[in-house]
Amino acid sequence: SLSALAKYLGVYEDWRRLIHQYQLKWSGKSKDEIVIARLTKVKNPEEVFEWIKAVKKARPDYEAFMDFIAITGLRFVEAVTSYNLIRKLEKEGKLSEYYDSDKEVLEHYKFKDLFLRKAKKVFVSFVPREVIQRIIENGKLGRSGIQTAVKRLGLPLRFGDVREVHNTIMSKYLSEAEINFIAGRISGSVFMTNYFNPKWITDLKQRVFKGISEIQNKISTA
């Protein structure tokens, strides 16, 4: 931000000189601090699920989306993009190019421009057929519209926490490598880059759906 401001003010070269002269450096939190922050921010283990239910009760038109992001653990932008793509392809009669109804999996990797971004990626998401059908029957959503609506309800934006909870619950049923794959986190390890292939894991869907079932029970408003 300071570099951008320096460029805007026309003093970028002076800024770079000062950085070199005073050996200025910026560093984020240490790994220990990140873990401690994550542990201390949660007061009630059920609070994220209660937040999801509060949004669903106040805005029934967002119920399908909230269930979708909760059971997939997608990043907010990815979830909105996927949600609208499902509806678009269904109208065009092309949903099968994205959603394999037999395997109940969204194949994001087929739409590289949308889901395989430089820093953030997602390859597949397991989604029950009934959730896909509810999305099809719902209206189109916009990122800013959802965020604005949640704020107007007097609720915080906790979509990032939803992803954290999803990954944590899945750790009961999946290995770290499996969670990383579904979450789109492909590290530089030799194993993940060159050997890991979920196609060889015949019970992956079964175990993912156990996690999905647990999440659905926690966010049900029935």
Coordinates of N, CA and C in Angstrom, one line a residue:
S1 N 0.8 -1.2 0.0 CA 0.0 0.0 0.0 C 0.9 1.3 0.0
L2 N 1.9 1.2 0.8 CA 2.8 2.4 0.8 C 3.5 2.6 -0.5
S3 N 3.9 1.5 -1.1 CA 4.6 1.5 -2.4 C 3.6 2.2 -3.5
A4 N 2.4 1.7 -3.4 CA 1.4 2.3 -4.4 C 1.2 3.8 -4.1
L5 N 1.2 4.2 -2.8 CA 1.0 5.6 -2.5 C 2.2 6.4 -3.0
A6 N 3.4 5.8 -2.8 CA 4.6 6.5 -3.3 C 4.6 6.7 -4.8
K7 N 4.2 5.7 -5.5 CA 4.1 5.8 -7.0 C 3.0 6.9 -7.4
Y8 N 1.9 6.9 -6.6 CA 0.9 7.9 -6.9 C 1.4 9.4 -6.7
L9 N 2.2 9.5 -5.6 CA 2.7 10.8 -5.3 C 4.0 11.2 -6.1
G10 N 4.5 10.3 -6.9 CA 5.6 10.6 -7.7 C 7.0 10.6 -6.9
V11 N 7.0 9.8 -5.8 CA 8.2 9.8 -4.9 C 8.7 8.4 -4.8
Y12 N 8.4 7.5 -5.7 CA 8.7 6.1 -5.6 C 10.2 5.8 -5.4
E13 N 11.0 6.5 -6.2 CA 12.5 6.3 -6.2 C 13.0 6.7 -4.8
D14 N 12.5 7.8 -4.2 CA 12.9 8.2 -2.9 C 12.4 7.1 -1.9
W15 N 11.3 6.6 -2.1 CA 10.8 5.5 -1.2 C 11.7 4.3 -1.2
R16 N 12.1 3.9 -2.4 CA 12.9 2.7 -2.5 C 14.3 3.0 -1.9
R17 N 14.8 4.2 -2.0 CA 16.1 4.6 -1.4 C 16.0 4.6 0.1
L18 N 14.9 5.0 0.7 CA 14.7 5.0 2.1 C 14.6 3.5 2.7
I19 N 14.0 2.7 1.9 CA 13.9 1.3 2.3 C 15.2 0.6 2.4
H20 N 16.1 0.9 1.3 CA 17.4 0.4 1.3 C 18.3 1.0 2.4
Q21 N 18.2 2.3 2.6 CA 19.0 3.0 3.5 C 18.8 2.5 5.0
Y22 N 17.5 2.3 5.3 CA 17.2 1.9 6.7 C 16.9 0.4 6.8
Q23 N 17.1 -0.3 5.7 CA 16.8 -1.8 5.7 C 15.5 -2.1 6.3
L24 N 14.5 -1.4 5.8 CA 13.1 -1.7 6.2 C 12.6 -3.0 5.7
K25 N 11.9 -3.8 6.6 CA 11.3 -5.0 6.2 C 10.0 -5.2 6.9
W26 N 9.1 -5.9 6.2 CA 7.8 -6.2 6.8 C 7.6 -7.7 6.9
S27 N 7.1 -8.1 8.0 CA 6.9 -9.6 8.2 C 5.5 -9.8 8.8
G28 N 4.9 -10.9 8.4 CA 3.6 -11.2 9.0 C 3.7 -11.9 10.3
K29 N 2.6 -12.5 10.8 CA 2.7 -13.2 12.0 C 3.4 -14.5 11.9
S30 N 4.1 -14.9 13.0 CA 4.7 -16.2 13.0 C 3.7 -17.3 13.0
K31 N 4.1 -18.6 12.6 CA 3.2 -19.7 12.6 C 2.6 -19.9 14.0
D32 N 3.4 -19.7 15.1 CA 2.9 -19.8 16.4 C 1.8 -18.8 16.7
E33 N 2.0 -17.6 16.3 CA 1.0 -16.5 16.5 C -0.3 -16.8 15.8
I34 N -0.1 -17.4 14.6 CA -1.3 -17.7 13.8 C -2.2 -18.7 14.5
V35 N -1.5 -19.8 15.0 CA -2.2 -20.9 15.7 C -2.9 -20.3 17.0
I36 N -2.1 -19.5 17.7 CA -2.7 -19.0 19.0 C -3.9 -18.1 18.7
A37 N -3.8 -17.3 17.6 CA -4.9 -16.4 17.2 C -6.1 -17.2 16.9
R38 N -5.9 -18.3 16.2 CA -7.0 -19.2 15.8 C -7.7 -19.8 17.0
L39 N -6.9 -20.2 18.0 CA -7.4 -20.9 19.2 C -8.2 -19.9 20.1
T40 N -7.7 -18.7 20.2 CA -8.3 -17.7 21.1 C -9.5 -17.0 20.5
K41 N -9.7 -17.0 19.2 CA -10.8 -16.2 18.6 C -12.1 -17.0 18.8
V42 N -12.1 -18.3 19.0 CA -13.3 -19.1 19.1 C -13.7 -19.2 20.6
K43 N -14.9 -18.7 20.9 CA -15.4 -18.7 22.2 C -16.4 -19.9 22.4
N44 N -17.1 -20.1 21.3 CA -18.2 -21.2 21.3 C -18.0 -22.0 20.0
P45 N -17.7 -23.3 20.2 CA -17.5 -24.2 19.0 C -18.6 -24.2 18.0
E46 N -19.8 -23.8 18.5 CA -21.0 -23.9 17.6 C -21.3 -22.5 17.0
E47 N -20.5 -21.5 17.3 CA -20.9 -20.1 16.9 C -21.0 -19.9 15.3
V48 N -20.1 -20.6 14.6 CA -20.2 -20.5 13.1 C -21.4 -21.1 12.6
F49 N -21.8 -22.2 13.1 CA -23.0 -22.9 12.7 C -24.3 -22.0 13.1
E50 N -24.2 -21.4 14.2 CA -25.3 -20.5 14.6 C -25.4 -19.3 13.7
W51 N -24.2 -18.8 13.3 CA -24.2 -17.7 12.3 C -24.8 -18.1 11.0
I52 N -24.5 -19.3 10.5 CA -25.1 -19.8 9.2 C -26.6 -19.9 9.4
K53 N -27.1 -20.4 10.5 CA -28.5 -20.6 10.7 C -29.2 -19.2 10.8
A54 N -28.5 -18.3 11.4 CA -29.1 -16.9 11.6 C -29.3 -16.3 10.2
V55 N -28.3 -16.4 9.3 CA -28.4 -15.9 8.0 C -29.6 -16.6 7.2
K56 N -29.6 -17.9 7.3 CA -30.7 -18.7 6.6 C -32.1 -18.3 7.1
K57 N -32.2 -18.1 8.4 CA -33.6 -17.7 8.9 C -34.0 -16.3 8.5
A58 N -33.0 -15.4 8.5 CA -33.4 -14.0 8.1 C -33.5 -13.9 6.6
R59 N -32.7 -14.7 5.8 CA -32.8 -14.6 4.4 C -33.0 -15.9 3.7
P60 N -34.2 -16.4 3.7 CA -34.5 -17.8 3.1 C -34.0 -17.9 1.7
D61 N -33.9 -16.8 1.0 CA -33.4 -16.8 -0.4 C -31.9 -17.1 -0.5
Y62 N -31.2 -17.1 0.6 CA -29.8 -17.4 0.7 C -29.5 -18.8 1.3
E63 N -30.6 -19.5 1.6 CA -30.5 -20.7 2.3 C -29.7 -21.8 1.5
A64 N -30.0 -21.9 0.2 CA -29.3 -22.9 -0.6 C -27.8 -22.5 -0.7
F65 N -27.5 -21.2 -0.9 CA -26.1 -20.8 -1.0 C -25.3 -21.1 0.3
M66 N -26.0 -20.8 1.5 CA -25.3 -21.0 2.8 C -25.0 -22.5 3.0
D67 N -26.0 -23.3 2.6 CA -25.7 -24.8 2.7 C -24.6 -25.2 1.8
F68 N -24.6 -24.6 0.6 CA -23.6 -25.0 -0.4 C -22.2 -24.6 0.0
I69 N -22.0 -23.4 0.5 CA -20.6 -23.0 1.0 C -20.2 -23.8 2.2
A70 N -21.2 -24.1 3.1 CA -20.9 -24.9 4.3 C -20.4 -26.3 4.0
I71 N -21.1 -27.0 3.0 CA -20.7 -28.4 2.8 C -19.5 -28.5 1.9
T72 N -19.2 -27.5 1.1 CA -18.1 -27.6 0.2 C -16.8 -27.0 0.7
G73 N -16.9 -26.0 1.6 CA -15.7 -25.3 2.2 C -15.0 -24.4 1.1
L74 N -15.8 -24.1 0.1 CA -15.2 -23.2 -1.0 C -14.9 -21.8 -0.4
R75 N -14.0 -21.2 -1.0 CA -13.8 -19.7 -0.7 C -15.0 -19.0 -1.1
F76 N -15.3 -17.9 -0.5 CA -16.5 -17.1 -0.9 C -16.6 -16.8 -2.3
V77 N -15.6 -16.3 -3.0 CA -15.6 -16.0 -4.4 C -15.9 -17.2 -5.2
E78 N -15.2 -18.3 -4.9 CA -15.4 -19.6 -5.6 C -16.8 -20.1 -5.5
A79 N -17.4 -20.0 -4.3 CA -18.7 -20.5 -4.0 C -19.8 -19.7 -4.9
V80 N -19.6 -18.4 -4.9 CA -20.6 -17.6 -5.7 C -20.4 -17.9 -7.2
T81 N -19.2 -18.0 -7.6 CA -18.9 -18.3 -9.0 C -19.5 -19.7 -9.4
S82 N -19.3 -20.7 -8.6 CA -19.8 -22.0 -8.8 C -21.3 -22.1 -8.8
Y83 N -21.9 -21.4 -7.8 CA -23.3 -21.3 -7.7 C -24.0 -20.8 -9.0
N84 N -23.5 -19.7 -9.4 CA -24.0 -19.1 -10.6 C -23.7 -19.9 -11.9
L85 N -22.6 -20.6 -11.9 CA -22.3 -21.4 -13.1 C -23.2 -22.6 -13.2
I86 N -23.5 -23.2 -12.0 CA -24.5 -24.3 -12.0 C -25.8 -23.9 -12.6
R87 N -26.3 -22.7 -12.2 CA -27.6 -22.2 -12.8 C -27.5 -21.9 -14.3
K88 N -26.4 -21.3 -14.7 CA -26.2 -20.9 -16.1 C -26.1 -22.2 -17.0
L89 N -25.4 -23.2 -16.6 CA -25.2 -24.4 -17.4 C -26.5 -25.2 -17.4
E90 N -27.2 -25.2 -16.3 CA -28.5 -25.9 -16.3 C -29.5 -25.3 -17.3
K91 N -29.5 -24.0 -17.4 CA -30.4 -23.3 -18.4 C -30.0 -23.6 -19.8
E92 N -28.7 -23.8 -20.0 CA -28.2 -24.1 -21.4 C -28.2 -25.6 -21.7
G93 N -28.6 -26.4 -20.7 CA -28.7 -27.9 -20.9 C -27.3 -28.5 -20.9
K94 N -26.3 -27.8 -20.2 CA -24.9 -28.3 -20.2 C -24.4 -28.6 -18.8
L95 N -25.3 -28.8 -17.8 CA -24.8 -28.9 -16.5 C -23.9 -30.2 -16.3
S96 N -24.2 -31.2 -17.1 CA -23.4 -32.4 -17.1 C -21.9 -32.2 -17.4
E97 N -21.6 -31.1 -18.1 CA -20.2 -30.8 -18.4 C -19.5 -30.3 -17.1
Y98 N -20.2 -30.0 -16.1 CA -19.7 -29.5 -14.8 C -19.9 -30.4 -13.6
Y99 N -21.2 -30.9 -13.5 CA -21.6 -31.7 -12.4 C -21.8 -33.2 -12.8
D100 N -21.0 -34.1 -12.3 CA -21.2 -35.5 -12.5 C -22.2 -36.0 -11.5
S101 N -23.5 -36.2 -11.9 CA -24.5 -36.6 -11.0 C -24.4 -38.0 -10.4
D102 N -23.7 -38.8 -11.2 CA -23.5 -40.2 -10.6 C -22.5 -40.2 -9.5
K103 N -21.4 -39.4 -9.6 CA -20.4 -39.3 -8.6 C -20.7 -38.2 -7.6
E104 N -21.7 -37.4 -7.9 CA -22.1 -36.2 -7.1 C -20.9 -35.3 -6.8
V105 N -20.2 -34.9 -7.9 CA -19.0 -34.1 -7.8 C -19.0 -33.0 -8.8
L106 N -18.7 -31.8 -8.4 CA -18.5 -30.6 -9.3 C -17.1 -30.7 -9.8
E107 N -16.8 -30.7 -11.1 CA -15.5 -30.7 -11.6 C -15.0 -29.4 -12.0
H108 N -14.6 -28.6 -11.0 CA -14.1 -27.2 -11.3 C -13.0 -27.1 -12.3
Y109 N -12.1 -28.2 -12.3 CA -10.9 -28.1 -13.1 C -11.2 -28.0 -14.6
K110 N -12.5 -28.3 -15.0 CA -12.8 -28.2 -16.4 C -13.0 -26.7 -16.8
F111 N -13.1 -25.8 -15.8 CA -13.2 -24.4 -16.1 C -12.1 -23.7 -15.5
K112 N -10.9 -23.8 -16.1 CA -9.6 -23.4 -15.5 C -9.6 -21.9 -15.3
D113 N -10.2 -21.1 -16.2 CA -10.1 -19.6 -16.1 C -10.9 -19.2 -14.9
L114 N -11.8 -19.9 -14.4 CA -12.7 -19.5 -13.3 C -12.1 -20.0 -11.9
F115 N -11.6 -21.2 -12.0 CA -11.3 -21.9 -10.7 C -9.8 -22.2 -10.4
L116 N -9.0 -22.2 -11.5 CA -7.5 -22.4 -11.3 C -6.8 -21.1 -11.4
R117 N -7.0 -20.3 -10.4 CA -6.3 -19.0 -10.4 C -4.9 -19.1 -9.9
K118 N -4.1 -18.1 -10.1 CA -2.7 -18.2 -9.9 C -2.3 -18.6 -8.4
A119 N -3.0 -17.9 -7.5 CA -2.7 -18.2 -6.1 C -3.7 -19.1 -5.4
K120 N -4.9 -19.1 -5.9 CA -6.0 -19.8 -5.2 C -6.7 -20.7 -6.2
K121 N -6.8 -22.0 -5.9 CA -7.3 -23.0 -6.8 C -8.3 -23.9 -6.1
V122 N -9.2 -24.5 -6.9 CA -10.1 -25.5 -6.5 C -10.3 -26.5 -7.6
F123 N -10.2 -27.8 -7.4 CA -10.3 -28.8 -8.4 C -11.7 -29.5 -8.5
V124 N -12.1 -29.9 -7.3 CA -13.4 -30.6 -7.3 C -14.1 -30.3 -6.0
S125 N -15.4 -30.5 -6.0 CA -16.2 -30.4 -4.7 C -17.3 -31.5 -4.8
F126 N -17.5 -32.2 -3.7 CA -18.5 -33.2 -3.6 C -19.8 -32.5 -3.1
V127 N -20.9 -32.6 -3.9 CA -22.1 -31.9 -3.5 C -23.3 -32.9 -3.7
P128 N -24.2 -33.1 -2.7 CA -25.3 -34.0 -2.9 C -26.3 -33.4 -4.0
R129 N -26.9 -34.3 -4.7 CA -27.8 -33.9 -5.8 C -28.9 -32.9 -5.4
E130 N -29.4 -33.2 -4.2 CA -30.5 -32.3 -3.7 C -30.1 -30.9 -3.5
V131 N -28.8 -30.7 -3.1 CA -28.3 -29.3 -3.0 C -28.2 -28.6 -4.4
I132 N -27.7 -29.4 -5.3 CA -27.6 -28.9 -6.7 C -29.0 -28.5 -7.2
Q133 N -30.0 -29.3 -7.0 CA -31.4 -29.0 -7.4 C -31.9 -27.8 -6.8
R134 N -31.6 -27.6 -5.5 CA -32.1 -26.3 -4.8 C -31.4 -25.1 -5.4
I135 N -30.2 -25.2 -5.8 CA -29.5 -24.1 -6.4 C -30.1 -23.7 -7.7
I136 N -30.4 -24.8 -8.5 CA -31.1 -24.6 -9.8 C -32.4 -23.8 -9.7
E137 N -33.1 -24.2 -8.6 CA -34.5 -23.6 -8.4 C -34.4 -22.2 -7.8
N138 N -33.2 -21.8 -7.4 CA -33.0 -20.5 -6.7 C -32.7 -19.4 -7.7
G139 N -32.5 -18.2 -7.2 CA -32.1 -17.0 -8.1 C -30.6 -16.8 -8.2
K140 N -30.2 -16.0 -9.2 CA -28.8 -15.7 -9.3 C -28.3 -14.8 -8.1
L141 N -27.1 -15.0 -7.7 CA -26.6 -14.2 -6.6 C -25.3 -13.4 -7.0
G142 N -25.1 -12.3 -6.3 CA -23.9 -11.5 -6.5 C -23.1 -11.4 -5.3
R143 N -21.8 -11.3 -5.4 CA -20.9 -11.3 -4.2 C -21.3 -10.1 -3.3
S144 N -21.3 -8.9 -3.9 CA -21.5 -7.7 -3.1 C -22.9 -7.7 -2.5
G145 N -23.9 -8.3 -3.2 CA -25.3 -8.3 -2.7 C -25.4 -9.2 -1.4
I146 N -24.7 -10.3 -1.5 CA -24.7 -11.2 -0.3 C -24.1 -10.5 0.9
Q147 N -22.9 -10.0 0.7 CA -22.1 -9.3 1.8 C -22.9 -8.2 2.4
T148 N -23.5 -7.4 1.5 CA -24.3 -6.2 2.0 C -25.5 -6.7 2.8
A149 N -26.2 -7.7 2.3 CA -27.4 -8.2 3.0 C -27.0 -8.7 4.4
V150 N -25.9 -9.4 4.5 CA -25.5 -10.0 5.8 C -25.2 -8.8 6.7
K151 N -24.5 -7.8 6.2 CA -24.1 -6.7 7.1 C -25.4 -6.0 7.6
R152 N -26.4 -5.8 6.7 CA -27.6 -5.2 7.0 C -28.4 -5.9 8.1
L153 N -28.1 -7.2 8.2 CA -28.8 -8.0 9.3 C -28.1 -7.8 10.6
G154 N -27.0 -7.0 10.6 CA -26.2 -6.8 11.8 C -25.3 -7.9 12.2
L155 N -25.0 -8.7 11.2 CA -24.2 -9.9 11.4 C -22.8 -9.7 10.8
P156 N -21.7 -10.3 11.3 CA -20.4 -10.2 10.7 C -20.3 -11.1 9.5
L157 N -19.3 -10.8 8.7 CA -19.0 -11.7 7.5 C -18.1 -12.8 8.0
R158 N -18.5 -14.0 8.0 CA -17.8 -15.1 8.6 C -17.6 -16.2 7.5
F159 N -17.5 -15.9 6.3 CA -17.4 -16.9 5.3 C -16.0 -17.6 5.3
G160 N -15.0 -16.9 5.8 CA -13.7 -17.5 5.9 C -13.7 -18.5 7.1
D161 N -14.5 -18.2 8.1 CA -14.6 -19.1 9.3 C -15.3 -20.4 8.8
V162 N -16.3 -20.3 7.9 CA -17.0 -21.4 7.4 C -16.0 -22.4 6.8
R163 N -15.1 -21.9 6.0 CA -14.1 -22.7 5.3 C -13.2 -23.4 6.4
E164 N -12.8 -22.7 7.4 CA -12.0 -23.2 8.5 C -12.7 -24.4 9.2
V165 N -14.0 -24.2 9.5 CA -14.8 -25.2 10.2 C -14.9 -26.4 9.3
H166 N -15.2 -26.2 8.0 CA -15.4 -27.3 7.1 C -14.1 -28.2 7.0
N167 N -13.0 -27.6 6.9 CA -11.7 -28.3 6.8 C -11.5 -29.1 8.1
T168 N -11.8 -28.5 9.2 CA -11.6 -29.1 10.5 C -12.5 -30.3 10.7
I169 N -13.7 -30.2 10.4 CA -14.6 -31.3 10.5 C -14.2 -32.5 9.6
M170 N -13.8 -32.1 8.4 CA -13.4 -33.1 7.4 C -12.1 -33.9 7.9
S171 N -11.4 -33.3 8.8 CA -10.2 -34.0 9.4 C -10.6 -35.3 10.2
K172 N -11.9 -35.4 10.5 CA -12.3 -36.6 11.2 C -12.4 -37.8 10.2
Y173 N -12.6 -37.4 9.0 CA -12.9 -38.5 8.0 C -11.9 -38.6 6.9
L174 N -11.1 -37.6 6.7 CA -10.1 -37.5 5.6 C -8.7 -37.3 6.1
S175 N -7.7 -37.8 5.2 CA -6.3 -37.5 5.5 C -6.0 -36.1 5.2
E176 N -4.9 -35.6 5.7 CA -4.5 -34.2 5.4 C -4.3 -34.0 3.9
A177 N -3.7 -35.0 3.2 CA -3.6 -34.8 1.7 C -4.9 -34.7 1.0
E178 N -5.9 -35.5 1.5 CA -7.2 -35.5 0.9 C -7.9 -34.1 1.1
I179 N -7.8 -33.6 2.3 CA -8.4 -32.3 2.6 C -7.7 -31.2 1.8
N180 N -6.4 -31.3 1.7 CA -5.7 -30.3 0.9 C -6.1 -30.3 -0.5
F181 N -6.3 -31.5 -1.1 CA -6.8 -31.6 -2.5 C -8.1 -31.0 -2.7
I182 N -9.1 -31.4 -1.8 CA -10.5 -30.8 -2.0 C -10.5 -29.3 -1.7
A183 N -9.6 -28.9 -0.8 CA -9.6 -27.4 -0.5 C -8.8 -26.6 -1.6
G184 N -8.1 -27.3 -2.5 CA -7.4 -26.7 -3.5 C -6.0 -26.2 -3.1
R185 N -5.5 -26.9 -2.0 CA -4.2 -26.5 -1.6 C -3.2 -27.6 -2.0
I186 N -2.5 -27.3 -3.1 CA -1.5 -28.3 -3.7 C -0.2 -27.7 -3.3
S187 N 0.5 -28.3 -2.4 CA 1.8 -27.8 -1.9 C 2.9 -28.2 -2.9
G188 N 4.1 -27.8 -2.6 CA 5.2 -28.1 -3.5 C 5.8 -29.4 -3.1
S189 N 5.2 -30.2 -2.3 CA 5.8 -31.5 -1.9 C 5.8 -32.4 -3.1
V190 N 6.8 -33.3 -3.1 CA 6.9 -34.3 -4.1 C 5.7 -35.2 -4.2
F191 N 5.2 -35.6 -3.0 CA 4.0 -36.5 -3.0 C 2.8 -35.8 -3.6
M192 N 2.4 -34.6 -3.2 CA 1.2 -34.0 -3.7 C 1.4 -33.6 -5.2
T193 N 2.6 -33.2 -5.6 CA 2.7 -32.8 -7.0 C 2.8 -33.9 -7.9
N194 N 3.5 -35.0 -7.5 CA 3.8 -36.1 -8.5 C 3.1 -37.4 -8.3
Y195 N 2.5 -37.6 -7.1 CA 2.0 -38.9 -6.8 C 0.5 -39.0 -6.4
F196 N 0.1 -38.0 -5.6 CA -1.3 -38.0 -5.1 C -2.3 -38.0 -6.2
N197 N -3.2 -39.0 -6.2 CA -4.3 -39.1 -7.2 C -5.5 -39.6 -6.5
P198 N -6.5 -38.8 -6.3 CA -7.7 -39.2 -5.6 C -8.5 -40.3 -6.3
K199 N -8.3 -40.4 -7.6 CA -9.0 -41.4 -8.4 C -8.7 -42.8 -7.9
W200 N -7.6 -43.0 -7.2 CA -7.2 -44.3 -6.7 C -7.9 -44.6 -5.3
I201 N -8.5 -43.6 -4.8 CA -9.1 -43.7 -3.4 C -10.6 -44.0 -3.6
T202 N -11.0 -45.3 -3.6 CA -12.3 -45.7 -3.9 C -13.4 -45.3 -2.9
D203 N -13.0 -45.0 -1.6 CA -14.0 -44.7 -0.6 C -14.0 -43.2 -0.3
L204 N -13.3 -42.4 -1.1 CA -13.2 -41.0 -0.8 C -14.6 -40.3 -0.7
K205 N -15.5 -40.5 -1.7 CA -16.8 -39.9 -1.7 C -17.5 -40.3 -0.4
Q206 N -17.5 -41.6 -0.1 CA -18.2 -42.1 1.1 C -17.8 -41.3 2.4
R207 N -16.5 -41.1 2.5 CA -16.0 -40.4 3.7 C -16.3 -39.0 3.7
V208 N -16.2 -38.3 2.5 CA -16.5 -36.9 2.4 C -18.0 -36.7 2.8
F209 N -18.8 -37.6 2.3 CA -20.3 -37.4 2.6 C -20.6 -37.6 4.1
K210 N -19.8 -38.3 4.8 CA -19.9 -38.4 6.3 C -19.7 -37.1 6.9
G211 N -18.7 -36.4 6.4 CA -18.4 -35.0 6.9 C -19.6 -34.1 6.5
I212 N -20.0 -34.2 5.2 CA -21.1 -33.3 4.8 C -22.4 -33.5 5.6
S213 N -22.7 -34.8 5.9 CA -23.8 -35.1 6.7 C -23.7 -34.5 8.1
E214 N -22.6 -34.5 8.7 CA -22.4 -33.9 10.0 C -22.6 -32.4 10.0
I215 N -22.1 -31.7 8.9 CA -22.2 -30.3 8.7 C -23.7 -30.0 8.5
Q216 N -24.4 -30.7 7.7 CA -25.8 -30.5 7.4 C -26.6 -30.6 8.7
N217 N -26.3 -31.5 9.5 CA -27.1 -31.6 10.8 C -26.9 -30.4 11.7
K218 N -25.7 -29.9 11.6 CA -25.3 -28.7 12.5 C -26.0 -27.4 12.0
I219 N -26.2 -27.3 10.7 CA -26.8 -26.0 10.2 C -28.2 -26.1 9.8
S220 N -28.9 -27.3 10.1 CA -30.3 -27.4 9.8 C -31.1 -26.5 10.7
T221 N -32.1 -25.8 10.0 CA -33.0 -24.9 10.8 C -34.4 -25.6 11.0
A222 N -34.5 -26.9 10.6 CA -35.8 -27.6 10.7 C -36.1 -27.9 12.2

